[in-house]
Amino acid sequence: MSKKVFLKTFGCQMNVYDSNRILDVLKIIGYEKSESLNRADCFVLNTCHIRDKAKEKVYHEIGRVREFFLNKNKPLVIIAGCVAQAENTEMLKREPYIDLVIGPQSYHKLNEIILKFEKNKSKNQITDFDTIEKFNYLSKIRNKKSKVSSFLTIQEGCNKFCHFCVVPYTRGPEYSRPFDQIINEAKSLVQNGSKEIILLGQNVNAYNYVDVNKKLRLSDLIMSLENIDGIERIRYTTSHPRDMSKDLLDCYKESKKLMPLVHLPIQSGSNKILRLMNRKHKVEDYIYIFNYLKEINSKIEFSSDFIIGYPGEEIEDFENTLKLIDMIKFINSYSFIFSARPGTTASKLKPIDENVSKDRLKIIQEKLFGYQKLKNKALENKYIDVLVENEMKGQNKLFSRNEYMNSVILEGEKNLIGKKVQVKITKSNQNTLFGELNSKSKNKAA
Ligand code: SAM
Ligand code: SF4
Ligand code: F3S
């Protein structure tokens, strides 16, 4: 009988990708994915360190697992991801229930340490930045993901060291995977049924791989994926304004499969705050990119991330962020109150009043959500293309996404999964659109 592994994921899309790859790796030594903690022989927690009480969240989760298995056999407990990287040996000392700790660049060693543990119960932690080895190993194991929309990591780590951010410490230095490795993985995802590929990287547009004296960039990858039959949609995330090079911007002219949504975090609309954050780009650079792309295709929409209440943020800085939002009218954005991360430069700065941050967050979110609702409302009674991703559990409805990543719910047969269809939007709210299948699409899918 195979052993069962239950895996829980916190954090960003890259952690979601990593979790799937961890499952592919564990399969080699006989672990099958379990949908519940019940009867799990192994529990993996893939952690995130980006904000708030990340560490405490992990210990809390372990406490819950311990309680769950109180009168049962204890599972093998593995902590992976960015908290594992940051805390390493500390975790084994503080929480004896944890057996193994493994950082994001060491997943190729996972089976080795599990087998050792199974043999002699030796607790272990591995947190080397061994990115090249990791991807060489992973590229030999087929990515078994069979989702209509699939993540594909092309770049990892970061050399930018924004003063608020832990990523350069938890993911290590910037590394770009070999071009052919990525193309092969994309082809295998297409064979599994993927229609949409979302290229991932902490700085995805810093992708830079030298192949026989030729510098290959994100734009080269996009244009190569464009030629793969079966791929219908291409996206990439998360990009940095500094790396929005002309070749990448021009992909929006040349590619028919690159989606017209640009997720480009700016963090603040104030140059003073951007400087204090060590972002190395200005608001003007961002506006230039926006205007350049709007000129290419006026249907292109932007989304962003914002940090509110960064140390030194004064009311004028905050107002500049609001002005920028009114100018760009983001389709969808994420906003967070600044969270001091251990070891980062910003953690040593004098924080601003928490209540001021909370008030500002409320104001900014009202504005962001307002534009989001308006943009969704404007789609009502219009016909739009969606890619059907899956059936919604217990609801007899289908889940799909439009070009801008908005969720679109519709009624329809299961055979539409994986197909691009046209729907008429009948209703909308801030986060979701509801649509009816255009009768022509119904006939096409039958
Ligand atoms: N590489 C991306 C970039 O340059 O914008 C960001 C990646 S980070 C994983 C995702 C988002 O988390 C950031 O855009 C930022 O808004 C937010 N974030 C990162 N550190 C934060 C902190 N200390 N406090 C609050 N939000 C933070
Ligand atoms: Fe973090 Fe992004 Fe800055 Fe890198 S570029 S330090 S990942 S916010
Ligand atoms: Fe979190 Fe690490 Fe991603 S800190 S956001 S899981 S890169």
Coordinates of C-alpha atoms and ligand atoms in Angstrom, one line a residue:
M1 CA 0.0 0.0 0.0
S2 CA 1.4 3.4 -0.9
K3 CA 2.1 6.0 1.8
K4 CA 0.0 9.2 1.9
V5 CA 1.3 12.8 2.0
F6 CA -0.8 15.8 2.9
L7 CA 0.6 19.1 1.8
K8 CA -0.5 22.5 2.8
T9 CA 0.7 25.6 1.0
F10 CA 1.0 29.3 2.2
G11 CA 2.3 32.2 0.1
C12 CA 2.8 33.0 -3.5
Q13 CA 2.2 31.2 -6.9
M14 CA 5.8 30.0 -6.7
N15 CA 5.0 28.1 -3.6
V16 CA 2.0 26.5 -5.4
Y17 CA 4.3 25.5 -8.2
D18 CA 6.9 24.2 -5.7
S19 CA 4.3 22.2 -3.8
N20 CA 3.3 20.4 -7.0
R21 CA 6.9 19.6 -7.8
I22 CA 7.4 18.3 -4.2
L23 CA 4.5 15.9 -4.8
D24 CA 6.2 14.8 -8.1
V25 CA 9.4 14.2 -6.2
L26 CA 7.8 12.3 -3.3
K27 CA 6.0 10.0 -5.7
I28 CA 9.4 8.5 -6.5
I29 CA 9.7 7.1 -3.0
G30 CA 6.1 5.9 -2.9
Y31 CA 4.1 8.8 -1.4
E32 CA 0.7 9.6 -3.0
K33 CA -1.1 12.9 -2.5
S34 CA -3.9 12.8 0.1
E35 CA -6.7 15.4 0.0
S36 CA -7.0 15.3 3.8
L37 CA -4.9 15.1 6.9
N38 CA -6.7 11.9 7.9
R39 CA -4.4 8.9 7.8
A40 CA -1.5 11.0 6.3
D41 CA 1.9 9.3 6.8
C42 CA 3.6 12.6 6.0
F43 CA 2.6 16.2 6.5
V44 CA 4.4 18.9 4.5
L45 CA 3.9 22.6 5.3
N46 CA 5.1 24.9 2.5
T47 CA 5.6 28.2 4.2
C48 CA 5.7 31.9 3.4
H49 CA 7.7 34.6 5.2
I50 CA 6.6 37.7 3.4
R51 CA 4.4 39.4 6.0
D52 CA 3.0 39.5 9.5
K53 CA 3.5 36.7 12.0
A54 CA 4.7 34.2 9.4
K55 CA 6.7 32.2 11.9
E56 CA 4.0 32.0 14.5
K57 CA 1.5 30.9 11.9
V58 CA 3.7 27.9 11.2
Y59 CA 4.0 26.9 14.8
H60 CA 0.3 27.3 15.2
E61 CA -0.3 25.0 12.3
I62 CA 2.0 22.4 13.7
G63 CA 0.2 22.6 17.0
R64 CA -3.0 21.8 15.2
V65 CA -1.5 18.8 13.5
R66 CA -0.1 17.6 16.8
E67 CA -3.5 17.8 18.3
F68 CA -5.1 16.0 15.3
F69 CA -2.7 13.1 15.7
L70 CA -2.9 13.0 19.5
N71 CA -4.0 9.4 19.7
K72 CA -2.8 8.2 16.4
N73 CA 0.6 7.5 14.8
K74 CA 2.6 10.7 14.3
P75 CA 3.2 11.5 10.7
L76 CA 6.5 12.6 9.3
V77 CA 6.5 16.4 9.7
I78 CA 8.4 18.5 7.1
I79 CA 8.6 22.2 7.0
A80 CA 9.5 23.6 3.5
G81 CA 9.5 27.1 1.9
C82 CA 10.6 30.5 3.0
V83 CA 10.1 30.3 6.8
A84 CA 12.1 27.0 6.7
Q85 CA 14.9 28.8 4.9
A86 CA 14.9 31.7 7.3
E87 CA 14.6 29.8 10.5
N88 CA 16.4 26.5 9.7
T89 CA 17.9 24.8 12.8
E90 CA 15.9 27.1 15.1
M91 CA 12.7 25.3 14.1
L92 CA 14.0 21.9 15.0
K93 CA 15.0 23.3 18.4
R94 CA 11.8 25.1 19.2
E95 CA 9.3 22.5 18.0
P96 CA 10.3 18.8 18.5
Y97 CA 7.2 17.7 16.5
I98 CA 9.0 18.9 13.4
D99 CA 11.2 16.2 11.8
L100 CA 12.7 17.8 8.7
V101 CA 13.3 21.4 7.6
I102 CA 14.1 22.1 3.9
G103 CA 14.6 25.4 2.1
P104 CA 13.2 26.2 -1.4
Q105 CA 16.5 25.6 -3.2
S106 CA 17.1 22.2 -1.7
Y107 CA 14.0 20.2 -2.8
H108 CA 16.2 17.9 -4.9
K109 CA 17.5 16.5 -1.6
L110 CA 14.1 15.9 -0.1
N111 CA 13.9 12.1 -0.8
E112 CA 17.4 11.6 0.5
I113 CA 16.7 13.1 3.9
I114 CA 13.3 11.4 4.1
L115 CA 14.9 8.0 3.5
K116 CA 17.6 8.7 6.1
F117 CA 14.9 9.7 8.6
E118 CA 12.9 6.6 7.9
K119 CA 16.0 4.5 8.5
N120 CA 17.4 6.0 11.6
K121 CA 15.1 8.8 12.7
S122 CA 17.8 11.4 12.2
K123 CA 16.3 14.9 12.2
N124 CA 17.8 17.2 9.6
Q125 CA 17.7 20.6 8.0
I126 CA 18.9 21.6 4.5
T127 CA 18.9 25.2 3.5
D128 CA 21.7 25.5 0.9
F129 CA 21.2 27.7 -2.2
D130 CA 21.7 24.9 -4.6
T131 CA 19.3 26.2 -7.4
I132 CA 21.2 24.8 -10.4
E133 CA 21.3 21.3 -8.9
K134 CA 17.6 21.6 -7.9
F135 CA 16.4 22.5 -11.4
N136 CA 18.7 19.9 -13.1
Y137 CA 17.1 17.2 -10.8
L138 CA 13.6 18.5 -11.2
S139 CA 13.9 18.7 -15.0
K140 CA 14.4 14.9 -15.1
I141 CA 11.2 14.3 -13.2
R142 CA 8.0 14.9 -15.3
N143 CA 5.8 17.7 -14.1
K144 CA 2.6 15.8 -13.7
K145 CA 0.3 18.8 -13.2
S146 CA -2.7 18.4 -15.4
K147 CA -4.5 21.7 -15.0
V148 CA -5.9 23.9 -17.8
S149 CA -3.8 26.7 -16.4
S150 CA -0.3 25.8 -15.2
F151 CA 2.5 27.6 -13.4
L152 CA 6.0 27.2 -14.7
T153 CA 8.9 28.7 -12.8
I154 CA 11.5 30.2 -15.1
Q155 CA 13.5 32.3 -12.7
E156 CA 14.1 32.3 -8.9
G157 CA 15.7 34.5 -6.3
C158 CA 16.3 38.2 -6.3
N159 CA 19.3 40.5 -6.4
K160 CA 17.4 43.8 -5.9
F161 CA 17.2 43.9 -2.1
C162 CA 14.2 46.2 -1.7
H163 CA 14.6 47.4 1.9
F164 CA 11.3 45.8 3.0
C165 CA 11.6 42.4 1.5
V166 CA 12.8 39.0 2.7
V167 CA 12.8 37.3 -0.7
P168 CA 16.5 37.8 -1.5
Y169 CA 17.3 36.1 1.9
T170 CA 14.8 33.2 1.5
R171 CA 15.1 32.4 -2.2
G172 CA 18.7 33.4 -2.6
P173 CA 20.4 35.1 -5.6
E174 CA 18.7 35.5 -9.0
Y175 CA 18.9 32.4 -11.1
S176 CA 17.4 31.8 -14.6
R177 CA 16.7 28.3 -15.7
P178 CA 18.1 27.1 -19.0
F179 CA 15.9 28.0 -21.9
D180 CA 15.4 24.5 -23.3
Q181 CA 14.6 23.1 -19.9
I182 CA 11.7 25.6 -19.7
I183 CA 10.4 24.9 -23.2
N184 CA 10.5 21.1 -22.6
E185 CA 8.6 21.6 -19.4
A186 CA 6.0 23.7 -21.2
K187 CA 5.6 21.0 -23.8
S188 CA 5.1 18.4 -21.2
L189 CA 2.4 20.6 -19.5
V190 CA 0.6 20.9 -22.8
Q191 CA 0.7 17.1 -23.2
N192 CA -1.0 17.0 -19.8
G193 CA -3.8 19.2 -21.1
S194 CA -2.6 22.8 -20.1
K195 CA -3.8 25.5 -22.4
E196 CA -2.5 28.4 -20.4
I197 CA 1.1 28.8 -19.1
I198 CA 1.9 31.3 -16.4
L199 CA 5.6 31.9 -16.3
L200 CA 6.8 32.6 -12.7
G201 CA 9.8 34.3 -11.1
Q202 CA 10.3 36.6 -8.1
N203 CA 11.6 38.9 -10.9
V204 CA 10.3 37.1 -13.8
N205 CA 11.3 39.8 -16.3
A206 CA 14.9 39.7 -15.1
Y207 CA 15.1 36.3 -16.8
N208 CA 18.4 36.2 -18.6
Y209 CA 20.0 33.0 -19.9
V210 CA 23.1 32.9 -22.1
D211 CA 22.9 30.0 -24.6
V212 CA 25.9 29.8 -27.0
N213 CA 26.7 33.5 -26.7
K214 CA 23.1 34.5 -27.3
K215 CA 21.4 36.3 -24.4
L216 CA 17.9 34.9 -24.1
R217 CA 15.3 37.0 -22.3
L218 CA 11.7 36.7 -21.2
S219 CA 10.6 38.1 -24.6
D220 CA 12.4 35.1 -26.3
L221 CA 10.6 32.7 -24.1
I222 CA 7.2 34.3 -24.8
M223 CA 7.8 34.2 -28.5
S224 CA 8.9 30.5 -28.4
L225 CA 5.9 29.5 -26.3
E226 CA 3.8 31.4 -28.9
N227 CA 4.8 28.7 -31.5
I228 CA 3.8 25.7 -29.3
D229 CA 0.6 24.3 -30.6
G230 CA -1.9 23.8 -27.7
I231 CA -0.8 26.9 -25.8
E232 CA -3.6 29.4 -26.1
R233 CA -2.7 31.9 -23.4
I234 CA 0.6 33.1 -22.0
R235 CA 1.1 35.2 -18.8
Y236 CA 4.0 36.0 -16.6
T237 CA 4.4 37.2 -13.0
T238 CA 5.8 39.0 -11.0
S239 CA 7.7 41.6 -12.9
H240 CA 9.7 44.6 -11.8
P241 CA 9.4 48.0 -13.5
R242 CA 13.2 48.2 -13.9
D243 CA 13.2 45.1 -16.1
M244 CA 10.4 46.1 -18.4
S245 CA 12.7 46.2 -21.4
K246 CA 11.7 47.3 -24.9
D247 CA 11.8 43.8 -26.3
L248 CA 9.4 42.7 -23.6
L249 CA 7.1 45.7 -24.1
D250 CA 7.1 44.9 -27.9
C251 CA 5.9 41.4 -27.2
Y252 CA 2.5 43.0 -26.7
K253 CA 2.6 43.9 -30.4
E254 CA 4.0 40.7 -31.7
S255 CA 2.4 37.9 -29.6
K256 CA -1.2 36.9 -30.1
K257 CA -1.2 34.7 -27.0
L258 CA 0.3 37.1 -24.4
M259 CA -2.7 38.2 -22.3
P260 CA -3.4 42.0 -22.1
L261 CA -3.0 42.1 -18.3
V262 CA 0.3 43.5 -16.9
H263 CA 0.8 42.8 -13.3
L264 CA 3.5 45.3 -12.4
P265 CA 3.9 46.2 -8.7
I266 CA 4.8 49.8 -8.0
Q267 CA 4.5 49.7 -4.2
S268 CA 4.1 53.5 -3.9
G269 CA 3.2 56.5 -5.9
S270 CA 5.8 58.7 -4.2
N271 CA 9.4 58.9 -5.5
K272 CA 10.6 59.7 -2.0
I273 CA 9.1 56.4 -0.7
L274 CA 10.4 54.5 -3.7
R275 CA 13.8 55.8 -2.9
L276 CA 13.5 54.8 0.8
M277 CA 12.4 51.4 -0.3
N278 CA 15.4 51.0 -2.6
R279 CA 13.1 50.2 -5.5
K280 CA 15.5 51.9 -8.1
H281 CA 12.6 53.0 -10.3
K282 CA 10.6 56.2 -10.3
V283 CA 6.9 56.9 -10.7
E284 CA 7.7 58.4 -14.1
D285 CA 9.3 55.1 -15.3
Y286 CA 6.0 53.4 -14.4
I287 CA 3.9 55.9 -16.3
Y288 CA 6.2 55.7 -19.3
I289 CA 5.6 51.9 -19.4
F290 CA 1.9 52.4 -19.0
N291 CA 1.7 54.9 -21.8
Y292 CA 3.9 52.8 -24.1
L293 CA 1.7 49.8 -23.7
K294 CA -1.6 51.6 -24.0
E295 CA -0.3 53.0 -27.3
I296 CA 0.3 49.5 -28.5
N297 CA -3.1 48.2 -27.3
S298 CA -5.6 50.4 -25.5
K299 CA -7.2 47.2 -24.1
I300 CA -4.2 46.5 -21.9
E301 CA -5.0 46.7 -18.2
F302 CA -2.6 47.1 -15.3
S303 CA -2.6 45.6 -11.8
S304 CA -0.2 46.3 -9.0
D305 CA 0.9 45.7 -5.4
F306 CA 1.0 48.6 -2.9
I307 CA 2.7 48.8 0.5
I308 CA 0.9 51.3 2.8
G309 CA 2.5 52.9 5.9
Y310 CA 6.1 52.4 4.9
P311 CA 8.4 54.1 7.4
G312 CA 8.6 57.8 6.4
E313 CA 5.3 57.8 4.5
E314 CA 3.8 61.2 5.0
I315 CA 0.3 62.3 3.9
E316 CA 1.7 63.9 0.6
D317 CA 3.3 60.5 -0.2
F318 CA 0.1 58.7 0.4
E319 CA -1.8 61.2 -1.7
N320 CA 0.6 60.7 -4.6
T321 CA -0.2 57.0 -4.4
L322 CA -3.9 57.8 -4.6
K323 CA -3.2 60.1 -7.6
L324 CA -1.4 57.4 -9.4
I325 CA -4.3 55.0 -8.9
D326 CA -6.7 57.6 -10.4
M327 CA -4.4 57.9 -13.3
I328 CA -3.8 54.2 -14.1
K329 CA -7.2 52.9 -12.9
F330 CA -5.8 49.5 -12.0
I331 CA -8.1 46.6 -12.9
N332 CA -7.1 44.6 -9.7
S333 CA -4.5 45.2 -7.1
Y334 CA -3.1 44.0 -3.8
S335 CA -2.4 46.4 -0.9
F336 CA -0.7 45.6 2.3
I337 CA 0.3 47.4 5.5
F338 CA 4.1 47.5 5.8
S339 CA 5.3 44.6 7.9
A340 CA 8.8 44.8 9.4
R341 CA 10.6 41.6 8.4
P342 CA 13.5 40.4 10.5
G343 CA 16.9 41.1 9.0
T344 CA 15.7 43.6 6.4
T345 CA 16.9 47.3 6.3
A346 CA 13.4 48.7 6.7
S347 CA 12.9 46.7 9.9
K348 CA 15.4 49.1 11.6
L349 CA 13.4 52.2 10.6
K350 CA 11.0 54.1 12.8
P351 CA 7.5 52.7 12.1
I352 CA 4.6 55.0 11.5
D353 CA 1.5 55.0 13.7
E354 CA -0.4 51.7 13.2
N355 CA -3.8 53.5 13.2
V356 CA -2.6 55.9 10.5
S357 CA -1.6 52.9 8.3
K358 CA -4.9 51.2 8.9
D359 CA -6.9 54.3 7.9
R360 CA -4.8 54.7 4.8
L361 CA -5.2 51.1 3.9
K362 CA -9.0 51.5 4.1
I363 CA -8.9 54.6 1.9
I364 CA -6.7 53.0 -0.7
Q365 CA -8.7 49.8 -0.8
E366 CA -11.9 51.6 -1.3
K367 CA -10.4 53.4 -4.3
L368 CA -8.9 50.2 -5.7
F369 CA -12.0 48.1 -5.2
G370 CA -14.1 51.0 -6.7
Y371 CA -12.2 50.8 -10.0
Q372 CA -12.3 47.0 -9.9
K373 CA -16.1 47.0 -9.5
L374 CA -16.5 49.7 -12.2
K375 CA -14.4 47.7 -14.7
N376 CA -16.4 44.6 -14.0
K377 CA -19.7 46.4 -14.3
A378 CA -18.6 47.8 -17.7
L379 CA -18.5 44.2 -19.0
E380 CA -22.1 43.5 -18.2
N381 CA -24.1 42.6 -21.3
K382 CA -20.9 42.3 -23.3
Y383 CA -19.6 39.2 -25.0
I384 CA -16.1 38.1 -23.8
D385 CA -13.8 35.2 -24.4
V386 CA -13.1 32.9 -21.4
L387 CA -11.0 29.8 -20.9
V388 CA -12.9 27.2 -18.9
E389 CA -10.7 25.8 -16.2
N390 CA -12.7 23.4 -14.1
E391 CA -16.1 22.4 -12.6
M392 CA -17.0 24.1 -9.3
K393 CA -17.3 21.5 -6.5
G394 CA -21.0 20.6 -5.8
Q395 CA -22.4 23.6 -7.8
N396 CA -23.0 22.3 -11.2
K397 CA -21.2 25.4 -12.6
L398 CA -18.0 26.0 -14.5
F399 CA -15.2 28.2 -13.5
S400 CA -13.4 30.2 -16.2
R401 CA -11.2 33.2 -16.6
N402 CA -11.2 36.1 -19.0
E403 CA -8.1 37.7 -20.5
Y404 CA -7.6 39.8 -17.4
M405 CA -7.7 36.9 -15.0
N406 CA -11.1 37.8 -13.7
S407 CA -13.1 34.8 -12.5
V408 CA -16.1 34.1 -14.7
I409 CA -18.8 31.6 -13.5
L410 CA -21.1 30.1 -16.0
E411 CA -23.4 27.1 -16.5
G412 CA -22.4 24.5 -19.0
E413 CA -21.3 21.0 -19.7
K414 CA -18.1 19.5 -18.4
N415 CA -16.9 18.9 -21.9
L416 CA -16.2 22.7 -22.1
I417 CA -13.3 22.3 -19.6
G418 CA -10.1 23.3 -21.4
K419 CA -12.0 25.2 -24.2
K420 CA -12.1 28.8 -25.0
V421 CA -15.7 29.9 -25.3
Q422 CA -17.6 33.2 -25.6
V423 CA -19.9 34.2 -22.8
K424 CA -22.3 37.1 -22.3
I425 CA -21.7 38.7 -18.9
T426 CA -25.0 39.0 -17.1
K427 CA -24.0 40.1 -13.6
S428 CA -20.8 41.2 -11.8
N429 CA -19.5 42.1 -8.4
Q430 CA -16.1 43.2 -7.2
N431 CA -14.4 39.8 -7.6
T432 CA -16.5 37.8 -10.0
L433 CA -18.3 38.0 -13.3
F434 CA -21.3 35.7 -14.1
G435 CA -22.0 34.8 -17.7
E436 CA -24.1 32.8 -20.1
L437 CA -22.6 30.7 -22.8
N438 CA -23.1 32.1 -26.2
S439 CA -25.1 29.6 -28.2
K440 CA -22.5 29.5 -31.0
S441 CA -19.8 28.4 -28.4
K442 CA -22.2 25.7 -27.2
N443 CA -22.4 24.3 -30.7
K444 CA -18.6 24.6 -31.2
A445 CA -17.9 22.6 -28.1
A446 CA -20.4 19.8 -28.8
Ligands
SAM1 N1 9.2 40.9 -6.9 C1 8.0 41.6 -6.7 C2 8.3 43.1 -6.9 O1 9.3 43.5 -7.1 O2 7.3 43.9 -6.7 C3 7.3 41.4 -5.4 C4 7.3 40.1 -4.9 S1 6.7 40.0 -3.2 C5 6.7 38.3 -3.1 C6 4.9 40.3 -3.3 C7 4.5 41.6 -2.7 O3 4.5 41.4 -1.3 C8 5.3 42.8 -2.9 O4 5.0 43.4 -4.2 C9 4.9 43.7 -1.8 O5 3.8 44.5 -2.1 C10 4.5 42.7 -0.7 N2 5.5 42.8 0.4 C11 6.8 42.3 0.3 N3 7.4 42.6 1.5 C12 6.5 43.2 2.3 C13 6.5 43.7 3.6 N4 7.6 43.7 4.4 N5 5.4 44.3 4.1 C14 4.3 44.4 3.4 N6 4.2 43.9 2.1 C15 5.3 43.3 1.6
SF4_2 FE1 11.4 41.6 -3.0 FE2 10.6 42.0 -5.5 FE3 12.2 43.7 -4.3 FE4 13.1 41.4 -5.0 S1 12.4 43.0 -6.4 S2 13.5 42.4 -3.1 S3 11.3 40.1 -4.7 S4 10.0 43.2 -3.7
F3S3 FE1 6.3 34.1 0.5 FE2 8.6 33.1 -0.2 FE3 6.7 33.5 -2.0 S1 8.2 34.6 1.3 S2 5.6 35.3 -1.2 S3 6.6 32.1 -0.4 S4 8.9 33.8 -2.3

